[in-house]
C-alpha atoms as a PDB file:
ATOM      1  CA  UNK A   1      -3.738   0.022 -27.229  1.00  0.00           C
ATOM      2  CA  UNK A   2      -0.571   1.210 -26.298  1.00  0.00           C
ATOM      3  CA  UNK A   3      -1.796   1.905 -22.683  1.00  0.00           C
ATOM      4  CA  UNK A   4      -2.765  -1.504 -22.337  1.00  0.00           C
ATOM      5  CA  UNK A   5       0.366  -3.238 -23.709  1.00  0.00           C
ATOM      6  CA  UNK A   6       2.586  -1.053 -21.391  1.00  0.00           C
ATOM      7  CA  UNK A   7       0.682  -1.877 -18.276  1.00  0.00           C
ATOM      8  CA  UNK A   8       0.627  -5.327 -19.303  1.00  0.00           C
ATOM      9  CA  UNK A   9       4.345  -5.799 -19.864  1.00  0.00           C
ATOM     10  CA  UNK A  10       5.245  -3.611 -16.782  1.00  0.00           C
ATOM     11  CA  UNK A  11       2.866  -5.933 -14.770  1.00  0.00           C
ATOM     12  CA  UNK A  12       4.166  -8.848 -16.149  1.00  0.00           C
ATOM     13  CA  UNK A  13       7.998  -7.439 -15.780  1.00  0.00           C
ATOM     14  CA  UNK A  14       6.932  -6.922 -11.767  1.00  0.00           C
ATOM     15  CA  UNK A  15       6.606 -10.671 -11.267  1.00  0.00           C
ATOM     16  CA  UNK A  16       9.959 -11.694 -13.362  1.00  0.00           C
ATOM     17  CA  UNK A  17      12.709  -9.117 -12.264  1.00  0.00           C
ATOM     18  CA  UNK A  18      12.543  -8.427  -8.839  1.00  0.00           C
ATOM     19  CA  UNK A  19      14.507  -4.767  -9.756  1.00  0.00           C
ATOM     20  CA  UNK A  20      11.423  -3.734 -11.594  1.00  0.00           C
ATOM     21  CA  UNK A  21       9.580  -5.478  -8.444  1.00  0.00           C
ATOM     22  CA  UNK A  22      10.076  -6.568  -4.755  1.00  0.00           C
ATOM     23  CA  UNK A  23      13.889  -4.637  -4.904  1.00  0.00           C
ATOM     24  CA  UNK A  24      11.924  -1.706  -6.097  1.00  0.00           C
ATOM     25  CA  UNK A  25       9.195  -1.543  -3.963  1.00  0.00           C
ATOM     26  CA  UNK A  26      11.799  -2.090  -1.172  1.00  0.00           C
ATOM     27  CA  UNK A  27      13.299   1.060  -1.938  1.00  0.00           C
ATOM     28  CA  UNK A  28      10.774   3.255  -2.100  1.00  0.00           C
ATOM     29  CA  UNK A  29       9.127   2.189   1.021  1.00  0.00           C
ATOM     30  CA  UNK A  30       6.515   0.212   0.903  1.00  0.00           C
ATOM     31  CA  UNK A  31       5.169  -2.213   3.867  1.00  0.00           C
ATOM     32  CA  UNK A  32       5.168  -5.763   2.570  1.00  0.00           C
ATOM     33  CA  UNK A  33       7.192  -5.007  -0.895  1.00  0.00           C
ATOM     34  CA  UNK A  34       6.870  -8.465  -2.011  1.00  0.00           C
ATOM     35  CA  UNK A  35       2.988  -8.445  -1.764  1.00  0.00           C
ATOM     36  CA  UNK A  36       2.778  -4.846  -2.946  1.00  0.00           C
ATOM     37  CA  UNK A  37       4.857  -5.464  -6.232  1.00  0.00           C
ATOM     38  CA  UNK A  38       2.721  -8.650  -7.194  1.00  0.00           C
ATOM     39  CA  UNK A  39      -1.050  -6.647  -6.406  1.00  0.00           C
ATOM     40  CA  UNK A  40       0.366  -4.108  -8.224  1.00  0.00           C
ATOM     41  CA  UNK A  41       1.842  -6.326 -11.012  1.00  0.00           C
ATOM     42  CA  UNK A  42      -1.664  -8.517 -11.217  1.00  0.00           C
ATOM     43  CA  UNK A  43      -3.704  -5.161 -11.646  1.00  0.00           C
ATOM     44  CA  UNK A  44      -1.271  -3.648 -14.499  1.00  0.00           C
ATOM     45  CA  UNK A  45      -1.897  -7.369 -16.272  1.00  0.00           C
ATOM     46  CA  UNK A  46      -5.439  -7.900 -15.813  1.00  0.00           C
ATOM     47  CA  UNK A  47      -6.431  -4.048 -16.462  1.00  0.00           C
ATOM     48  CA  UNK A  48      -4.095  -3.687 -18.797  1.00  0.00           C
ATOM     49  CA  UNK A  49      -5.206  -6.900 -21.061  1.00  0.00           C
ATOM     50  CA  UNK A  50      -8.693  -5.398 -20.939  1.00  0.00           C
ATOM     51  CA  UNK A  51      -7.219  -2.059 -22.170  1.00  0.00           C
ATOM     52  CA  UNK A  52      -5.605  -3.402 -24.568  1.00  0.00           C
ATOM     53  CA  UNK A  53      -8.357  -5.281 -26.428  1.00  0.00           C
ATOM     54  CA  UNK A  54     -10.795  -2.325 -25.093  1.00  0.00           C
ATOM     55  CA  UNK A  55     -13.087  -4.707 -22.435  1.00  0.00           C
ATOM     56  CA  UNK A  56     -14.323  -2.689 -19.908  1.00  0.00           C
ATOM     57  CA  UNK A  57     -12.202   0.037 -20.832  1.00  0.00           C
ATOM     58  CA  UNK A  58     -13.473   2.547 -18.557  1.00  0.00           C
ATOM     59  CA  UNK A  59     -13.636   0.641 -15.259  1.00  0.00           C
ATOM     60  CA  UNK A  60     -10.215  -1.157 -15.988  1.00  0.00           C
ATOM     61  CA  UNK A  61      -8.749   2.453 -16.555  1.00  0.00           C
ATOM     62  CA  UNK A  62      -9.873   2.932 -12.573  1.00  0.00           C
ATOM     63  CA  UNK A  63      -7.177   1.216 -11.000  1.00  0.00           C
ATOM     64  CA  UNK A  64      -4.325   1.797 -13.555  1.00  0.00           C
ATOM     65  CA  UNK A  65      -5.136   5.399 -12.411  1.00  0.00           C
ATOM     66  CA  UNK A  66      -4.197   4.561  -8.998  1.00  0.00           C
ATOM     67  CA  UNK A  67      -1.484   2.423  -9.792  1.00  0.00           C
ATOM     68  CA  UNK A  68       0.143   5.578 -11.963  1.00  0.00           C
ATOM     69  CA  UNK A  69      -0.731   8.100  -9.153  1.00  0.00           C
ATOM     70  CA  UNK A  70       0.712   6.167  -7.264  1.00  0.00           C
ATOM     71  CA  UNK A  71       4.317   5.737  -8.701  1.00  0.00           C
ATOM     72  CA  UNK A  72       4.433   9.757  -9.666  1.00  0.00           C
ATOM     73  CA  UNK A  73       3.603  10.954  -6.003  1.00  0.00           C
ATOM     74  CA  UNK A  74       6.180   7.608  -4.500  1.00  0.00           C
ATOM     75  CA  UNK A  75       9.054   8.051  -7.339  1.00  0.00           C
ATOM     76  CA  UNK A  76       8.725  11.697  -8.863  1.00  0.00           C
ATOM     77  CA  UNK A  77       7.999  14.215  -6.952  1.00  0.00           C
ATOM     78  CA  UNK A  78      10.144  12.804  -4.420  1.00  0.00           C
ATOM     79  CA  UNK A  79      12.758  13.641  -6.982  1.00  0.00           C
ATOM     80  CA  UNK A  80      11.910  17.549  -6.028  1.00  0.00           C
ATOM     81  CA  UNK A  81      13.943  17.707  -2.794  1.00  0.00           C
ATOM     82  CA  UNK A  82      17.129  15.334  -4.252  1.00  0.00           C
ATOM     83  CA  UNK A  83      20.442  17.886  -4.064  1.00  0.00           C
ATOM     84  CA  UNK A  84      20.784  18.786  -7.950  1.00  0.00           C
ATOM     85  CA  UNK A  85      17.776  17.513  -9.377  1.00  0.00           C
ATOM     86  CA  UNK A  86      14.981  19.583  -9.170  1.00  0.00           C
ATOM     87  CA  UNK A  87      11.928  20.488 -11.019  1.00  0.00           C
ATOM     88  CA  UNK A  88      12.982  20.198 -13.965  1.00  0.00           C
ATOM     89  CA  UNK A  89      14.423  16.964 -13.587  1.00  0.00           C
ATOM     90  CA  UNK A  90      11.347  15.661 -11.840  1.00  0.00           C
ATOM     91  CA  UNK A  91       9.635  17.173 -14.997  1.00  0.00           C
ATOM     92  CA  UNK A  92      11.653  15.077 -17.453  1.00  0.00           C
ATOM     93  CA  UNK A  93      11.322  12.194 -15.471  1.00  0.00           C
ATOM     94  CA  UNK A  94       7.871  12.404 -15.370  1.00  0.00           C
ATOM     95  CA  UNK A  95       6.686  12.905 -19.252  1.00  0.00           C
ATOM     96  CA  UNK A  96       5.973   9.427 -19.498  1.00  0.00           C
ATOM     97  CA  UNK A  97       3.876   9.073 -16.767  1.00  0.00           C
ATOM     98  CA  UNK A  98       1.947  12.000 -17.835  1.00  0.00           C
ATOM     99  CA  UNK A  99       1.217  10.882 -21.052  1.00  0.00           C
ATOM    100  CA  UNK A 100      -0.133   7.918 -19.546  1.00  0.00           C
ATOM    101  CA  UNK A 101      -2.222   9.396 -16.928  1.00  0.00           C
ATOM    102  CA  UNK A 102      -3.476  11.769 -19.993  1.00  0.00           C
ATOM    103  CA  UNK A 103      -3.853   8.751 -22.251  1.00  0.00           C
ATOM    104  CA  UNK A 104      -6.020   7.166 -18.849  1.00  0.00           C
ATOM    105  CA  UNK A 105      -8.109   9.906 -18.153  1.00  0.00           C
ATOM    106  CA  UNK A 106      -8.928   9.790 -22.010  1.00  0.00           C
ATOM    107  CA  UNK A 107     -10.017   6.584 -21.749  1.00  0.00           C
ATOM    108  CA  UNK A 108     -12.247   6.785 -19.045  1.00  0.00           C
ATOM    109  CA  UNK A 109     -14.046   9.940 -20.832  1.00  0.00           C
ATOM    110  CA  UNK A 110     -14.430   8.124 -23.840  1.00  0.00           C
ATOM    111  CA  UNK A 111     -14.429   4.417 -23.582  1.00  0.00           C
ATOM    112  CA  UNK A 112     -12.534   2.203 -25.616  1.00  0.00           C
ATOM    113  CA  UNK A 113     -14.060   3.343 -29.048  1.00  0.00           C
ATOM    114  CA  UNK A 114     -15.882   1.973 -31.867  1.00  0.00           C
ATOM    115  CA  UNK A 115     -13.731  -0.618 -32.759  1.00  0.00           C
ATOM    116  CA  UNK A 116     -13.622  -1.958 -28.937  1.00  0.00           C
ATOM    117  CA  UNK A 117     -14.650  -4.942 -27.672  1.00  0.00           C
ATOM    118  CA  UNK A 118     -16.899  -2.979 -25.740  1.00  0.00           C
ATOM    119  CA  UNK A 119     -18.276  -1.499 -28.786  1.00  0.00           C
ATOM    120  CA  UNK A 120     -19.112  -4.769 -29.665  1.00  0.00           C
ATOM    121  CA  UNK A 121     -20.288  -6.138 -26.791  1.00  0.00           C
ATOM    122  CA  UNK A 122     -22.530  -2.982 -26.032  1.00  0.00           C
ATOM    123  CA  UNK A 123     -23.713  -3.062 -29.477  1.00  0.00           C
ATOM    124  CA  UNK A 124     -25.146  -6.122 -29.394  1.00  0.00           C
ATOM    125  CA  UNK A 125     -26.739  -5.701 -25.951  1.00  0.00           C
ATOM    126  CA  UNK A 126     -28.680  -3.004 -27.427  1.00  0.00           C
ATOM    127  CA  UNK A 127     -29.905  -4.757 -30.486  1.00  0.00           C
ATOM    128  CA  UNK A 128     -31.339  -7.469 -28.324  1.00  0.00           C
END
């Protein structure tokens, strides 16, 4: 659950504070920062809703994946070549990204668990 409600408010945060969105986007790079942030910021909220109440846990965990790839290889280990930062800075930096990329990869092994909505859902579809 946790996954879900911190993709969810990070997607949400994307739309309403342009330094968590376009202005950050911006600065690392990307082409077409305003577009970027709001794809971005739809997936986290959609994918992260279904997460969150365990819907389609495994394929919503897909492009959260991405999304988390993503920001480690365009925000962390960037951090490796910064004068007086390092690896173990990056490594800092990084925990919480880690755990959720863990905490993903989890969830795409497992599923969302028994008490899921797709627990329900598939439970049903099999009593039918």
């Amino acid at each position: 659950m946790a996954v879900g409600l911190i993709f969810f408010t990070q997607g949400i945060l994307k739309f309403l504070d342009p330094h968590m969105g376009v202005m950050r986007f911006t600065r690392i790079g990307f082409p077409l920062p305003e577009f970027t942030a709001h794809f971005t910021g739809a997936f986290e909220i959609v994918c992260g809703l279904l997460v969150l109440v365990g819907l389609l846990t495994r394929l919503a965990s897909i492009p959260l994946l991405v999304v988390i790839l993503t920001a480690v290889a365009t925000t962390k280990i960037p951090e490796l070549s910064h004068p007086g930062q390092g690896f173990w800075f990056m490594v800092s930096d990084a925990r919480t990204d880690f755990a959720m990329t863990m905490c993903l990869l989890f969830l795409l092994s497992v599923g969302g668990g028994a008490w899921s909505l797709d627990a329900l859902v598939w439970k049903e579809e099999a009593s039918r």
